[in-house]
Each structure stands twice: as structure tokens, then as C-alpha cells.
Amino acid sequence: MKRIIAGKKYDTETAKKLHEISGDGEFGAFVERLYIKKTGEYFLSCIGAKYQITEEYDYTDIPAIYPLSEEQAKYWGEKWMDADKYEEIFGEVEE
């Protein structure tokens, strides 16, 4: 999947996938994948019913890309990765 956002290209084929989660959200099944570009920029690829905004606008099958700052990527990692995976990606954390 490729998207241009704010004049920058985000491509899941050329970026490195760091982590993936999936499950059933309020509106059905979803998949989120965290990527890092060669430039060091992070982004999420999101697919599924979790991203349905209202009953009127059904985005269940439309994939979306969300650029993330490093801080946002780390926050996402804290929520969805175990400690070993987090430190593998972001570096060792003090006790």
C-alpha cells in the first residue's frame, strides 16, 4: 500500500515492518502494523472495521496510513509490544 501524506510517500512494500497486532474492535476485525521508513520515520498501516467512523461512512475495507512521531511510535509500542520486542526496536530501557 502506498500513500502520499503531507508531501511524503509512505509505502508498506519498501518500509520495514516492526510489529503487528490484530483483533476484534468495537466494529469488527482489524489489523495494525507499525513500520519504519529508510528515513527513520514511523507510520501505522491500519486495516479493518476498527476504523469505521459512523454508520453512514463505512471504512471497514479501506486501509489507512498514519504517520507517527518517534514518541507516538513508542507510545504505541508500550501498549502493544512485550518488553523484549519494545527494546529490540527502540533500545534498552532503564529499570
PDB file of C-alpha atoms in Angstrom, residues 2-89:
ATOM      1  CA  LYS A   2       1.300   3.460  -0.887  1.00  0.00           C
ATOM      2  CA  ARG A   3       0.009   6.823   0.257  1.00  0.00           C
ATOM      3  CA  ILE A   4       1.235  10.397  -0.075  1.00  0.00           C
ATOM      4  CA  ILE A   5       0.616  12.353   3.128  1.00  0.00           C
ATOM      5  CA  ALA A   6       1.739  15.955   3.596  1.00  0.00           C
ATOM      6  CA  GLY A   7       4.021  15.630   0.585  1.00  0.00           C
ATOM      7  CA  LYS A   8       5.765  12.451   1.821  1.00  0.00           C
ATOM      8  CA  LYS A   9       5.456   8.908   0.470  1.00  0.00           C
ATOM      9  CA  TYR A  10       4.577   6.051   2.813  1.00  0.00           C
ATOM     10  CA  ASP A  11       4.962   2.600   1.225  1.00  0.00           C
ATOM     11  CA  THR A  12       4.465  -0.666   3.080  1.00  0.00           C
ATOM     12  CA  GLU A  13       6.431  -2.507   0.384  1.00  0.00           C
ATOM     13  CA  THR A  14       9.670  -0.556   0.946  1.00  0.00           C
ATOM     14  CA  ALA A  15       9.412   0.188   4.687  1.00  0.00           C
ATOM     15  CA  LYS A  16      10.436  -2.315   7.375  1.00  0.00           C
ATOM     16  CA  LYS A  17       7.570  -3.865   9.334  1.00  0.00           C
ATOM     17  CA  LEU A  18       8.395  -3.724  13.041  1.00  0.00           C
ATOM     18  CA  HIS A  19       5.301  -5.177  14.705  1.00  0.00           C
ATOM     19  CA  GLU A  20       1.734  -6.239  14.002  1.00  0.00           C
ATOM     20  CA  ILE A  21      -1.399  -6.599  16.096  1.00  0.00           C
ATOM     21  CA  SER A  22      -4.844  -7.822  15.152  1.00  0.00           C
ATOM     22  CA  GLY A  23      -8.095  -8.481  16.880  1.00  0.00           C
ATOM     23  CA  ASP A  24     -11.753  -7.617  17.117  1.00  0.00           C
ATOM     24  CA  GLY A  25     -12.565  -4.000  17.893  1.00  0.00           C
ATOM     25  CA  GLU A  26     -15.868  -2.335  18.597  1.00  0.00           C
ATOM     26  CA  PHE A  27     -16.838  -2.561  14.899  1.00  0.00           C
ATOM     27  CA  GLY A  28     -15.182  -5.877  13.993  1.00  0.00           C
ATOM     28  CA  ALA A  29     -11.802  -7.272  12.990  1.00  0.00           C
ATOM     29  CA  PHE A  30      -8.753  -5.020  12.496  1.00  0.00           C
ATOM     30  CA  VAL A  31      -5.012  -5.185  11.801  1.00  0.00           C
ATOM     31  CA  GLU A  32      -2.404  -2.547  12.724  1.00  0.00           C
ATOM     32  CA  ARG A  33       1.203  -2.741  11.511  1.00  0.00           C
ATOM     33  CA  LEU A  34       3.998  -0.468  12.699  1.00  0.00           C
ATOM     34  CA  TYR A  35       6.601   0.386  10.045  1.00  0.00           C
ATOM     35  CA  ILE A  36       9.789   2.416   9.852  1.00  0.00           C
ATOM     36  CA  LYS A  37      10.896   4.078   6.615  1.00  0.00           C
ATOM     37  CA  LYS A  38      14.513   4.184   5.408  1.00  0.00           C
ATOM     38  CA  THR A  39      14.452   7.828   6.531  1.00  0.00           C
ATOM     39  CA  GLY A  40      13.718   6.754  10.124  1.00  0.00           C
ATOM     40  CA  GLU A  41      10.099   7.915  10.044  1.00  0.00           C
ATOM     41  CA  TYR A  42       7.447   5.710  11.656  1.00  0.00           C
ATOM     42  CA  PHE A  43       3.932   5.025  10.445  1.00  0.00           C
ATOM     43  CA  LEU A  44       0.986   2.730  11.102  1.00  0.00           C
ATOM     44  CA  SER A  45      -0.835   0.794   8.424  1.00  0.00           C
ATOM     45  CA  CYS A  46      -4.387   0.176   9.636  1.00  0.00           C
ATOM     46  CA  ILE A  47      -6.985  -2.071   8.052  1.00  0.00           C
ATOM     47  CA  GLY A  48     -10.369  -3.123   9.307  1.00  0.00           C
ATOM     48  CA  ALA A  49     -13.611  -2.290  10.934  1.00  0.00           C
ATOM     49  CA  LYS A  50     -11.916  -0.596  13.886  1.00  0.00           C
ATOM     50  CA  TYR A  51     -11.658   2.465  11.658  1.00  0.00           C
ATOM     51  CA  GLN A  52     -15.350   2.756  10.849  1.00  0.00           C
ATOM     52  CA  ILE A  53     -16.221   6.363  11.715  1.00  0.00           C
ATOM     53  CA  THR A  54     -20.030   6.265  11.638  1.00  0.00           C
ATOM     54  CA  GLU A  55     -22.751   4.012  10.280  1.00  0.00           C
ATOM     55  CA  GLU A  56     -23.135   6.448   7.381  1.00  0.00           C
ATOM     56  CA  TYR A  57     -19.465   6.172   6.339  1.00  0.00           C
ATOM     57  CA  ASP A  58     -18.256   2.598   6.329  1.00  0.00           C
ATOM     58  CA  TYR A  59     -14.459   2.424   6.053  1.00  0.00           C
ATOM     59  CA  THR A  60     -14.181  -1.230   7.016  1.00  0.00           C
ATOM     60  CA  ASP A  61     -12.241  -2.304   3.926  1.00  0.00           C
ATOM     61  CA  ILE A  62     -10.252   0.874   3.260  1.00  0.00           C
ATOM     62  CA  PRO A  63      -6.658   0.669   4.504  1.00  0.00           C
ATOM     63  CA  ALA A  64      -5.239   3.806   6.090  1.00  0.00           C
ATOM     64  CA  ILE A  65      -1.748   5.051   6.887  1.00  0.00           C
ATOM     65  CA  TYR A  66      -0.990   7.275   9.859  1.00  0.00           C
ATOM     66  CA  PRO A  67       2.448   8.952  10.151  1.00  0.00           C
ATOM     67  CA  LEU A  68       3.830   8.836  13.725  1.00  0.00           C
ATOM     68  CA  SER A  69       6.494  10.740  15.575  1.00  0.00           C
ATOM     69  CA  GLU A  70       9.052   8.630  17.436  1.00  0.00           C
ATOM     70  CA  GLU A  71       7.237   9.427  20.683  1.00  0.00           C
ATOM     71  CA  GLN A  72       3.925   8.258  19.227  1.00  0.00           C
ATOM     72  CA  ALA A  73       5.530   5.069  17.901  1.00  0.00           C
ATOM     73  CA  LYS A  74       7.000   4.375  21.348  1.00  0.00           C
ATOM     74  CA  TYR A  75       3.618   5.005  22.994  1.00  0.00           C
ATOM     75  CA  TRP A  76       2.002   2.544  20.570  1.00  0.00           C
ATOM     76  CA  GLY A  77       4.805   0.072  21.325  1.00  0.00           C
ATOM     77  CA  GLU A  78       4.271   0.382  25.075  1.00  0.00           C
ATOM     78  CA  LYS A  79       0.618  -0.553  24.578  1.00  0.00           C
ATOM     79  CA  TRP A  80       1.041  -3.422  22.119  1.00  0.00           C
ATOM     80  CA  MET A  81       4.541  -4.962  22.495  1.00  0.00           C
ATOM     81  CA  ASP A  82       6.099  -7.044  25.216  1.00  0.00           C
ATOM     82  CA  ALA A  83       9.244  -5.617  26.838  1.00  0.00           C
ATOM     83  CA  ASP A  84      11.685  -7.670  24.757  1.00  0.00           C
ATOM     84  CA  LYS A  85      10.149  -6.614  21.445  1.00  0.00           C
ATOM     85  CA  TYR A  86       9.984  -2.967  22.549  1.00  0.00           C
ATOM     86  CA  GLU A  87      13.682  -2.925  23.489  1.00  0.00           C
ATOM     87  CA  GLU A  88      14.613  -4.741  20.273  1.00  0.00           C
ATOM     88  CA  ILE A  89      13.043  -1.888  18.288  1.00  0.00           C
TER      89      ILE A  89
END
